[in-house]
Amino acid sequence: AQSVTQPDIHITVSEGASLELRCNYSYGATPYLFWYVQSPGQGLQLLLKYFSGDTLVQGIKGFEAEFKRSQSSFNLRKPSVHWSDAAEYFCAVDSTGNQFYFGTGTSLTVIP
Amino acid sequence: NAGVTQTPKFQVLKTGQSMTLQCAQDMNHEYMSWYRQDPGMGLRLIHYSVGAGITDQGEVPNGYNVSRSTTEDFPLRLLSAAPSQTSVYFCASSYAGLAASGANVLTFGAGSRLTVL
């Protein structure tokens, strides 16, 4: 069965600092990979996605993620965090186009 | 553009009551799905549908029923609510079967918070 692991439940960073959120997946082939963000009381918004090709993908709000096949990872990064980035971040996997599996999420706190 | 619309936003039920969470999308998406979100558990897939008349179970289908009579609507039914079904429910839709083209990006509704007493 597929699984998605986000090992960090909660991360706190200072505004302006860099950020990396970790995501590992378990699947036999290369799945389709996503990062979503959820602001408090809201639905989920797509940040970026990886389907094929260049393993470094750019998303909205200055986020990027790198797919590393050898490590089964798809870590999310941002060079300089803004206070408005405080939210919950979810990594997701889709192998068939019909079933999306989500990680348990990483909650980000940004301190001034 | 309305996108994915969920109703109601909040609902309180007593154990054993039934109710239906409504989900409608206006993007002509073939794929629709229901998730529940619980603290520390992330989002777990309940049921999904790849088109009108076609539904299938996800990770946690027990206690929930779905039907898909039209492309636009995908209601989630709780026939006999239990406290374990207290959760936030999200409906999401996308184009189906187009993963390789990059089109299968989920669009989420705003969520429905359900409390079962």
Coordinates of N, CA and C in Angstrom, one line a residue:
Chain A
A1 N 0.8 -1.2 0.0 CA 0.0 0.0 0.0 C 0.9 1.2 0.0
Q2 N 0.3 2.3 -0.6 CA 1.1 3.5 -0.6 C 1.0 4.2 0.7
S3 N 2.0 5.0 1.0 CA 2.0 5.8 2.2 C 2.8 7.0 2.0
V4 N 2.5 8.0 2.7 CA 3.2 9.3 2.7 C 3.5 9.7 4.1
T5 N 4.8 10.0 4.3 CA 5.3 10.3 5.7 C 5.8 11.8 5.7
Q6 N 5.2 12.5 6.6 CA 5.8 13.8 6.9 C 6.3 13.8 8.4
P7 N 7.6 13.6 8.6 CA 8.1 13.3 9.9 C 8.0 14.5 10.9
D8 N 7.9 15.7 10.4 CA 7.8 16.9 11.3 C 6.4 17.3 11.5
I9 N 5.9 17.1 12.7 CA 4.5 17.5 13.0 C 4.4 19.0 13.1
H10 N 5.4 19.6 13.7 CA 5.3 21.1 13.9 C 6.7 21.7 13.7
I11 N 6.8 22.8 13.0 CA 8.1 23.5 12.8 C 7.9 25.0 13.1
T12 N 8.8 25.5 13.8 CA 8.8 27.0 14.0 C 10.1 27.6 13.4
V13 N 9.8 28.6 12.6 CA 11.0 29.4 12.0 C 10.8 30.9 12.2
S14 N 11.9 31.6 12.2 CA 11.8 33.0 12.2 C 11.5 33.6 10.9
E15 N 10.8 34.7 10.8 CA 10.5 35.4 9.6 C 11.8 35.7 8.9
G16 N 11.9 35.4 7.6 CA 13.1 35.7 6.8 C 14.1 34.5 6.8
A17 N 13.9 33.5 7.6 CA 14.7 32.3 7.6 C 14.3 31.4 6.5
S18 N 15.1 30.5 6.2 CA 14.8 29.5 5.2 C 14.0 28.3 5.8
L19 N 13.3 27.6 4.9 CA 12.4 26.6 5.4 C 12.5 25.3 4.5
E20 N 12.5 24.2 5.2 CA 12.4 22.9 4.4 C 11.5 22.0 5.2
L21 N 10.5 21.5 4.5 CA 9.5 20.6 5.0 C 9.7 19.2 4.3
R22 N 9.8 18.2 5.1 CA 10.2 16.9 4.6 C 8.9 16.0 4.2
C23 N 9.1 15.3 3.2 CA 8.0 14.4 2.7 C 8.7 13.1 2.1
N24 N 8.3 12.0 2.6 CA 8.8 10.7 2.0 C 7.6 9.9 1.6
Y25 N 7.7 9.1 0.5 CA 6.6 8.3 0.1 C 7.0 6.9 -0.1
S26 N 6.1 6.0 0.0 CA 6.4 4.6 -0.3 C 5.5 4.2 -1.4
Y27 N 6.2 3.8 -2.5 CA 5.4 3.4 -3.7 C 6.4 2.8 -4.7
G28 N 6.0 1.8 -5.4 CA 6.9 1.0 -6.3 C 7.4 1.8 -7.5
A29 N 6.6 2.7 -8.0 CA 7.0 3.4 -9.2 C 7.0 4.9 -8.8
T30 N 7.3 5.8 -9.8 CA 7.3 7.2 -9.5 C 5.8 7.7 -9.5
P31 N 5.3 8.1 -8.4 CA 4.0 8.6 -8.4 C 3.9 10.1 -8.8
Y32 N 2.8 10.6 -8.8 CA 2.6 12.0 -9.0 C 2.5 12.7 -7.6
L33 N 3.3 13.7 -7.4 CA 3.5 14.3 -6.1 C 3.0 15.7 -6.0
F34 N 2.5 16.1 -4.9 CA 1.9 17.4 -4.7 C 2.2 17.9 -3.3
W35 N 2.2 19.2 -3.2 CA 2.2 19.9 -1.9 C 1.0 20.8 -1.9
Y36 N 0.2 20.7 -0.8 CA -0.9 21.6 -0.6 C -0.7 22.4 0.7
V37 N -1.3 23.5 0.8 CA -1.3 24.4 2.0 C -2.7 24.6 2.5
Q38 N -2.9 24.6 3.8 CA -4.2 24.9 4.4 C -4.0 26.0 5.4
S39 N -4.7 27.1 5.2 CA -4.7 28.1 6.2 C -5.8 27.8 7.2
P40 N -5.8 28.4 8.4 CA -6.8 28.0 9.4 C -8.2 28.2 8.9
G41 N -9.0 27.2 9.1 CA -10.4 27.3 8.7 C -10.7 27.2 7.3
Q42 N -9.7 26.9 6.5 CA -9.9 27.0 5.0 C -9.7 25.6 4.4
G43 N -10.0 25.5 3.1 CA -9.7 24.3 2.4 C -8.3 24.2 2.0
L44 N -7.9 23.3 1.2 CA -6.5 23.1 0.8 C -6.3 23.7 -0.6
Q45 N -5.1 24.4 -0.7 CA -4.7 25.0 -1.9 C -3.5 24.4 -2.5
L46 N -3.4 24.1 -3.8 CA -2.2 23.5 -4.4 C -1.1 24.5 -4.4
L47 N 0.1 24.1 -3.9 CA 1.3 24.9 -4.0 C 2.1 24.5 -5.2
L48 N 2.3 23.2 -5.4 CA 3.1 22.8 -6.6 C 2.8 21.3 -6.8
K49 N 3.3 20.8 -7.9 CA 3.1 19.4 -8.3 C 4.3 18.9 -9.1
Y50 N 4.6 17.6 -9.0 CA 5.6 17.0 -9.9 C 4.9 15.8 -10.6
F51 N 5.1 15.9 -11.9 CA 4.6 14.8 -12.8 C 5.7 14.0 -13.5
S52 N 6.6 14.8 -14.0 CA 7.8 14.2 -14.8 C 8.7 15.3 -15.1
G53 N 9.9 14.9 -15.7 CA 10.8 15.9 -16.1 C 11.7 16.5 -15.0
D54 N 11.9 17.8 -15.1 CA 12.8 18.4 -14.1 C 12.4 18.1 -12.7
T55 N 13.4 17.6 -11.9 CA 13.0 17.2 -10.6 C 12.9 18.4 -9.6
L56 N 13.2 19.6 -10.0 CA 13.0 20.7 -9.2 C 11.9 21.5 -9.7
V57 N 10.8 21.6 -9.0 CA 9.6 22.3 -9.4 C 9.3 23.5 -8.6
Q58 N 8.8 24.5 -9.4 CA 8.5 25.8 -8.7 C 7.0 25.9 -8.5
G59 N 6.6 26.5 -7.4 CA 5.2 26.7 -7.2 C 4.8 28.1 -6.9
I60 N 3.7 28.3 -6.3 CA 3.2 29.6 -6.0 C 3.8 30.1 -4.7
K61 N 3.8 31.4 -4.4 CA 4.2 32.0 -3.2 C 5.7 31.7 -2.9
G62 N 6.5 31.5 -3.9 CA 7.9 31.4 -3.8 C 8.4 30.0 -3.3
F63 N 7.5 29.0 -3.2 CA 7.9 27.7 -2.8 C 8.5 26.9 -4.0
E64 N 9.3 25.9 -3.7 CA 9.9 25.0 -4.6 C 10.0 23.6 -3.9
A65 N 10.0 22.6 -4.7 CA 10.2 21.2 -4.2 C 11.1 20.4 -5.1
E66 N 11.8 19.5 -4.5 CA 12.8 18.7 -5.3 C 12.4 17.2 -5.1
F67 N 12.2 16.6 -6.2 CA 11.9 15.1 -6.2 C 13.3 14.4 -6.3
K68 N 13.5 13.5 -5.3 CA 14.7 12.7 -5.3 C 14.3 11.2 -5.3
R69 N 14.4 10.6 -6.4 CA 13.9 9.2 -6.6 C 14.7 8.3 -5.6
S70 N 16.0 8.5 -5.5 CA 16.8 7.6 -4.7 C 16.4 7.6 -3.2
Q71 N 15.9 8.7 -2.8 CA 15.5 8.9 -1.4 C 14.0 8.8 -1.2
S72 N 13.2 8.6 -2.3 CA 11.7 8.6 -2.2 C 11.3 9.8 -1.5
S73 N 11.8 11.0 -1.8 CA 11.5 12.2 -1.1 C 11.0 13.3 -2.0
F74 N 10.3 14.2 -1.5 CA 9.7 15.3 -2.2 C 9.6 16.5 -1.2
N75 N 10.8 17.0 -0.8 CA 10.8 18.1 0.2 C 10.5 19.4 -0.3
L76 N 9.8 20.2 0.5 CA 9.3 21.5 0.1 C 10.3 22.6 0.7
R77 N 10.6 23.6 -0.1 CA 11.6 24.6 0.4 C 11.1 26.0 0.1
K78 N 11.6 26.9 0.9 CA 11.4 28.3 0.6 C 12.6 29.1 1.2
P79 N 13.2 29.9 0.4 CA 14.4 30.6 0.9 C 14.2 31.6 2.0
S80 N 13.1 32.3 2.0 CA 12.8 33.3 3.0 C 11.3 33.3 3.4
V81 N 11.1 32.9 4.6 CA 9.7 32.7 5.1 C 9.1 34.0 5.5
H82 N 7.8 34.2 5.1 CA 7.0 35.4 5.5 C 6.0 35.0 6.5
W83 N 5.6 35.9 7.3 CA 4.6 35.6 8.4 C 3.3 35.0 7.8
S84 N 3.0 35.4 6.6 CA 1.8 34.8 6.0 C 1.9 33.4 5.6
D85 N 3.1 32.8 5.7 CA 3.3 31.4 5.3 C 2.8 30.5 6.5
A86 N 2.5 31.0 7.6 CA 2.1 30.2 8.7 C 0.8 29.5 8.3
A87 N 0.9 28.1 8.4 CA -0.3 27.3 7.9 C 0.1 25.9 8.1
E88 N -0.8 25.0 7.6 CA -0.5 23.6 7.7 C -0.2 23.1 6.3
Y89 N 0.8 22.3 6.1 CA 1.3 21.9 4.8 C 1.2 20.4 4.7
F90 N 0.6 20.0 3.5 CA 0.4 18.5 3.3 C 1.1 18.1 2.0
C91 N 1.8 17.0 2.1 CA 2.3 16.3 1.0 C 1.3 15.3 0.5
A92 N 1.2 15.1 -0.8 CA 0.2 14.1 -1.3 C 0.8 13.3 -2.5
V93 N 0.3 12.1 -2.6 CA 0.8 11.2 -3.7 C -0.5 10.7 -4.5
D94 N -0.3 10.6 -5.8 CA -1.4 10.0 -6.6 C -0.7 9.1 -7.6
S95 N -1.0 7.8 -7.5 CA -0.3 6.9 -8.4 C -1.2 6.5 -9.6
T96 N -2.5 6.6 -9.5 CA -3.4 6.1 -10.6 C -4.2 7.2 -11.2
G97 N -4.2 8.4 -10.7 CA -5.1 9.4 -11.1 C -6.5 9.4 -10.5
N98 N -6.6 8.4 -9.6 CA -7.9 8.2 -8.9 C -7.9 8.2 -7.4
Q99 N -6.7 8.0 -6.9 CA -6.6 8.0 -5.4 C -5.4 8.8 -4.9
F100 N -5.8 9.8 -4.2 CA -4.7 10.7 -3.6 C -4.5 10.3 -2.1
Y101 N -3.3 10.1 -1.8 CA -2.9 9.8 -0.4 C -2.2 11.0 0.2
F102 N -2.6 11.4 1.4 CA -2.0 12.6 2.0 C -1.2 12.2 3.2
G103 N -0.2 13.0 3.5 CA 0.6 12.8 4.7 C -0.2 13.4 5.9
T104 N 0.3 13.3 7.1 CA -0.4 13.8 8.3 C -0.2 15.3 8.5
G105 N 0.6 15.9 7.7 CA 0.7 17.4 7.7 C 1.8 17.9 8.6
T106 N 2.3 19.1 8.3 CA 3.3 19.8 9.1 C 2.8 21.2 9.4
S107 N 2.6 21.5 10.6 CA 2.1 22.8 11.0 C 3.3 23.8 11.1
L108 N 3.2 24.9 10.4 CA 4.3 25.9 10.4 C 3.9 27.1 11.2
T109 N 4.8 27.5 12.2 CA 4.6 28.7 12.9 C 5.8 29.6 12.5
V110 N 5.5 30.9 12.3 CA 6.5 31.9 11.9 C 6.5 32.9 13.0
I111 N 7.7 33.1 13.6 CA 7.9 34.1 14.6 C 8.6 35.3 14.1
P112 N 8.2 36.5 14.5 CA 8.7 37.7 14.0 C 10.2 37.9 14.4
Chain B
N1 N -16.5 32.1 -10.6 CA -16.4 30.7 -10.5 C -16.7 30.2 -9.1
A2 N -17.7 29.3 -9.0 CA -18.0 28.8 -7.6 C -17.0 27.7 -7.2
G3 N -16.5 26.9 -8.2 CA -15.5 25.8 -7.8 C -16.3 24.7 -7.2
V4 N -15.8 24.3 -6.0 CA -16.4 23.2 -5.2 C -17.2 23.8 -4.0
T5 N -18.5 23.5 -3.9 CA -19.3 24.1 -2.9 C -19.8 23.0 -2.0
Q6 N -19.6 23.2 -0.7 CA -20.0 22.2 0.3 C -21.0 22.8 1.2
T7 N -22.1 22.1 1.5 CA -23.0 22.5 2.5 C -23.5 21.3 3.4
P8 N -23.8 21.5 4.7 CA -23.6 22.8 5.4 C -22.1 22.9 5.8
K9 N -21.8 24.1 6.4 CA -20.4 24.4 6.9 C -20.3 23.8 8.3
F10 N -21.3 23.8 9.0 CA -21.3 23.2 10.4 C -22.6 22.4 10.6
Q11 N -22.4 21.3 11.4 CA -23.6 20.5 11.7 C -23.3 19.8 13.0
V12 N -24.3 19.7 13.9 CA -24.3 19.0 15.1 C -25.3 17.9 15.0
L13 N -25.0 16.7 15.3 CA -25.9 15.5 15.2 C -25.9 14.8 16.5
K14 N -26.9 14.1 16.8 CA -26.9 13.1 17.9 C -26.6 11.8 17.4
T15 N -26.0 10.9 18.2 CA -25.7 9.6 17.8 C -27.0 8.9 17.3
G16 N -26.8 8.2 16.1 CA -27.9 7.5 15.5 C -28.7 8.3 14.4
Q17 N -28.5 9.6 14.4 CA -29.2 10.4 13.4 C -28.5 10.2 12.1
S18 N -29.2 10.6 11.0 CA -28.7 10.5 9.7 C -28.6 11.9 9.1
M19 N -27.7 12.1 8.1 CA -27.6 13.3 7.5 C -26.8 13.2 6.2
T20 N -26.9 14.2 5.3 CA -26.2 14.2 4.1 C -25.4 15.5 3.9
L21 N -24.1 15.3 3.7 CA -23.3 16.4 3.3 C -23.3 16.6 1.8
Q22 N -23.6 17.8 1.4 CA -23.7 18.1 0.0 C -22.4 18.6 -0.6
C23 N -22.1 18.2 -1.9 CA -20.9 18.7 -2.6 C -21.3 18.9 -4.0
A24 N -21.0 20.1 -4.5 CA -21.3 20.4 -5.9 C -20.2 21.1 -6.6
Q25 N -19.9 20.8 -7.8 CA -18.8 21.5 -8.5 C -19.3 21.9 -9.9
D26 N -18.8 23.0 -10.4 CA -19.2 23.5 -11.7 C -18.1 23.6 -12.7
M27 N -17.1 22.7 -12.5 CA -15.9 22.7 -13.4 C -16.0 21.5 -14.4
N28 N -17.0 20.8 -14.4 CA -17.2 19.6 -15.3 C -16.1 18.6 -15.0
H29 N -15.7 18.5 -13.7 CA -14.7 17.5 -13.3 C -15.4 16.1 -13.2
E30 N -14.7 15.1 -13.8 CA -15.2 13.8 -13.7 C -15.0 13.2 -12.3
Y31 N -13.8 13.5 -11.7 CA -13.4 12.9 -10.5 C -13.9 13.7 -9.3
M32 N -14.6 13.1 -8.4 CA -15.0 13.7 -7.1 C -14.7 12.8 -6.0
S33 N -14.4 13.4 -4.8 CA -14.0 12.6 -3.7 C -14.4 13.2 -2.4
W34 N -14.4 12.4 -1.3 CA -14.7 12.9 0.0 C -13.5 12.5 0.9
Y35 N -13.0 13.4 1.7 CA -12.0 13.2 2.7 C -12.5 13.6 4.1
R36 N -12.0 12.9 5.1 CA -12.1 13.4 6.5 C -10.8 13.8 7.0
Q37 N -10.8 14.9 7.8 CA -9.5 15.4 8.4 C -9.7 15.4 9.9
D38 N -8.8 14.6 10.5 CA -8.7 14.5 11.9 C -7.3 14.9 12.5
P39 N -7.2 15.5 13.6 CA -5.9 15.9 14.2 C -4.9 14.8 14.2
G40 N -3.8 15.0 13.6 CA -2.7 14.0 13.6 C -2.9 12.9 12.6
M41 N -4.0 13.0 11.9 CA -4.3 11.9 10.9 C -4.2 12.4 9.4
G42 N -4.1 13.6 9.2 CA -4.1 14.2 7.9 C -5.4 14.0 7.2
L43 N -5.5 13.9 5.9 CA -6.7 13.7 5.2 C -6.8 12.2 4.8
R44 N -7.9 11.6 5.0 CA -8.1 10.2 4.7 C -9.3 10.1 3.7
L45 N -9.1 9.4 2.6 CA -10.1 9.2 1.6 C -11.2 8.3 2.0
I46 N -12.4 8.8 1.9 CA -13.6 8.0 2.3 C -14.2 7.3 1.1
H47 N -14.6 8.0 0.1 CA -15.1 7.5 -1.2 C -14.7 8.4 -2.3
Y48 N -14.7 7.8 -3.5 CA -14.5 8.6 -4.6 C -15.3 8.2 -5.8
S49 N -15.3 9.0 -6.9 CA -16.1 8.7 -8.1 C -15.3 9.2 -9.3
V50 N -15.3 8.4 -10.3 CA -14.6 8.9 -11.6 C -15.6 9.3 -12.6
G51 N -16.9 9.3 -12.3 CA -17.9 9.7 -13.2 C -19.3 9.4 -12.7
A52 N -20.3 9.9 -13.4 CA -21.7 9.6 -13.0 C -21.9 8.1 -13.0
G53 N -22.5 7.6 -12.0 CA -22.9 6.2 -11.9 C -21.7 5.3 -11.4
I54 N -20.6 5.9 -11.1 CA -19.4 5.1 -10.7 C -18.9 5.6 -9.4
T55 N -18.8 4.8 -8.4 CA -18.2 5.1 -7.1 C -17.4 4.0 -6.6
D56 N -16.4 4.3 -5.7 CA -15.6 3.3 -5.1 C -15.1 3.8 -3.8
Q57 N -14.7 2.8 -3.0 CA -14.3 3.0 -1.6 C -12.8 3.5 -1.5
G58 N -12.6 4.4 -0.5 CA -11.2 4.8 -0.2 C -10.7 4.0 1.0
E59 N -9.9 4.8 1.8 CA -9.3 4.2 3.0 C -10.3 3.9 4.1
V60 N -11.2 4.8 4.3 CA -12.1 4.7 5.5 C -13.6 4.8 5.1
P61 N -14.1 3.9 4.4 CA -15.5 4.0 3.9 C -16.6 3.6 4.9
N62 N -16.2 2.9 5.9 CA -17.3 2.3 6.8 C -18.1 3.4 7.5
G63 N -19.4 3.3 7.4 CA -20.3 4.3 8.0 C -20.8 5.4 7.0
Y64 N -20.3 5.3 5.8 CA -20.6 6.4 4.8 C -21.1 5.7 3.5
N65 N -22.1 6.4 2.9 CA -22.5 6.0 1.6 C -22.4 7.2 0.6
V66 N -22.2 6.9 -0.6 CA -22.2 7.9 -1.6 C -23.0 7.5 -2.9
S67 N -23.3 8.4 -3.7 CA -23.9 8.1 -5.0 C -23.5 9.3 -5.9
R68 N -23.5 9.0 -7.2 CA -23.1 10.0 -8.2 C -24.1 9.9 -9.4
S69 N -25.2 10.6 -9.2 CA -26.2 10.6 -10.3 C -26.0 11.6 -11.4
T70 N -25.2 12.7 -11.1 CA -24.9 13.7 -12.0 C -23.4 14.0 -12.0
T71 N -22.8 14.6 -13.0 CA -21.4 15.0 -12.9 C -21.2 16.0 -11.8
E72 N -22.1 16.9 -11.6 CA -21.9 18.0 -10.7 C -22.0 17.7 -9.2
D73 N -22.7 16.7 -8.8 CA -23.0 16.4 -7.4 C -22.5 15.1 -6.9
F74 N -22.0 15.2 -5.6 CA -21.5 13.9 -5.0 C -21.8 14.0 -3.5
P75 N -23.0 13.7 -3.1 CA -23.3 13.8 -1.7 C -22.8 12.6 -0.9
L76 N -22.5 12.9 0.4 CA -22.0 11.9 1.3 C -23.0 11.7 2.4
R77 N -23.4 10.5 2.6 CA -24.5 10.2 3.5 C -24.0 9.4 4.8
L78 N -24.4 9.9 5.9 CA -24.1 9.2 7.2 C -25.5 8.6 7.6
L79 N -25.6 7.3 7.6 CA -26.9 6.7 7.8 C -27.3 6.6 9.3
S80 N -26.3 6.4 10.2 CA -26.4 6.4 11.6 C -25.2 6.9 12.2
A81 N -25.2 8.2 12.5 CA -24.0 8.9 13.0 C -23.5 8.3 14.3
A82 N -22.1 8.3 14.4 CA -21.4 7.9 15.6 C -20.5 8.9 16.0
P83 N -20.1 9.0 17.3 CA -19.2 10.0 17.7 C -17.8 10.0 17.0
S84 N -17.5 8.8 16.6 CA -16.2 8.6 15.8 C -16.2 9.3 14.5
Q85 N -17.4 9.7 14.0 CA -17.5 10.4 12.8 C -17.4 11.9 12.9
T86 N -17.2 12.4 14.2 CA -16.9 13.8 14.4 C -15.6 14.1 13.7
S87 N -15.7 15.1 12.8 CA -14.5 15.4 11.9 C -14.8 16.6 11.1
V88 N -13.8 17.0 10.3 CA -14.0 18.0 9.2 C -14.0 17.2 7.9
Y89 N -15.0 17.5 7.1 CA -15.1 16.7 5.9 C -14.8 17.7 4.7
F90 N -14.0 17.2 3.8 CA -13.7 18.0 2.6 C -14.1 17.2 1.3
C91 N -14.7 17.9 0.4 CA -15.0 17.4 -0.9 C -13.9 18.0 -1.9
A92 N -13.5 17.1 -2.8 CA -12.5 17.6 -3.7 C -12.8 17.0 -5.1
S93 N -12.5 17.7 -6.2 CA -12.7 17.3 -7.5 C -11.5 17.5 -8.4
S94 N -11.5 16.8 -9.5 CA -10.4 17.0 -10.5 C -10.8 16.3 -11.8
Y95 N -10.1 16.6 -12.9 CA -10.2 15.8 -14.1 C -9.7 14.4 -13.8
A96 N -10.3 13.4 -14.3 CA -10.0 12.0 -14.0 C -9.1 11.4 -15.1
G97 N -8.3 10.5 -14.7 CA -7.5 9.7 -15.7 C -6.5 10.5 -16.6
L98 N -6.2 11.7 -16.1 CA -5.3 12.5 -16.9 C -4.0 12.8 -16.1
A99 N -3.6 11.9 -15.3 CA -2.5 12.1 -14.4 C -1.2 12.5 -15.2
A100 N -1.0 11.8 -16.3 CA 0.2 12.1 -17.0 C 0.3 13.4 -17.7
S101 N -0.9 14.0 -17.8 CA -0.9 15.3 -18.5 C -0.8 16.4 -17.4
G102 N -0.9 16.1 -16.2 CA -0.8 17.1 -15.1 C -2.1 17.7 -14.8
A103 N -3.2 17.1 -15.3 CA -4.5 17.7 -15.1 C -5.2 17.2 -13.8
N104 N -4.7 16.2 -13.2 CA -5.4 15.7 -12.0 C -5.1 16.4 -10.7
V105 N -5.3 17.7 -10.7 CA -5.0 18.5 -9.5 C -6.4 18.6 -8.8
L106 N -6.4 18.3 -7.5 CA -7.6 18.4 -6.7 C -7.9 19.8 -6.4
T107 N -9.2 20.2 -6.6 CA -9.7 21.4 -6.1 C -10.6 21.1 -4.9
F108 N -10.4 21.8 -3.8 CA -11.1 21.5 -2.6 C -12.2 22.4 -2.3
G109 N -13.2 21.9 -1.6 CA -14.2 22.8 -1.0 C -13.7 23.4 0.3
A110 N -14.5 24.2 0.9 CA -14.1 24.9 2.2 C -14.2 24.0 3.4
G111 N -14.9 22.9 3.3 CA -15.0 22.0 4.4 C -16.3 22.1 5.1
S112 N -16.7 20.9 5.8 CA -17.9 20.9 6.6 C -17.5 20.3 7.9
R113 N -17.7 21.0 9.0 CA -17.4 20.5 10.3 C -18.6 19.8 11.0
L114 N -18.4 18.6 11.3 CA -19.5 17.8 11.8 C -19.1 17.3 13.2
T115 N -20.1 17.5 14.1 CA -19.9 17.1 15.5 C -21.1 16.1 15.8
V116 N -20.7 14.9 16.3 CA -21.7 13.9 16.7 C -21.6 13.7 18.2
L117 N -22.7 14.0 18.8 CA -22.8 13.9 20.3 C -23.2 12.6 20.8

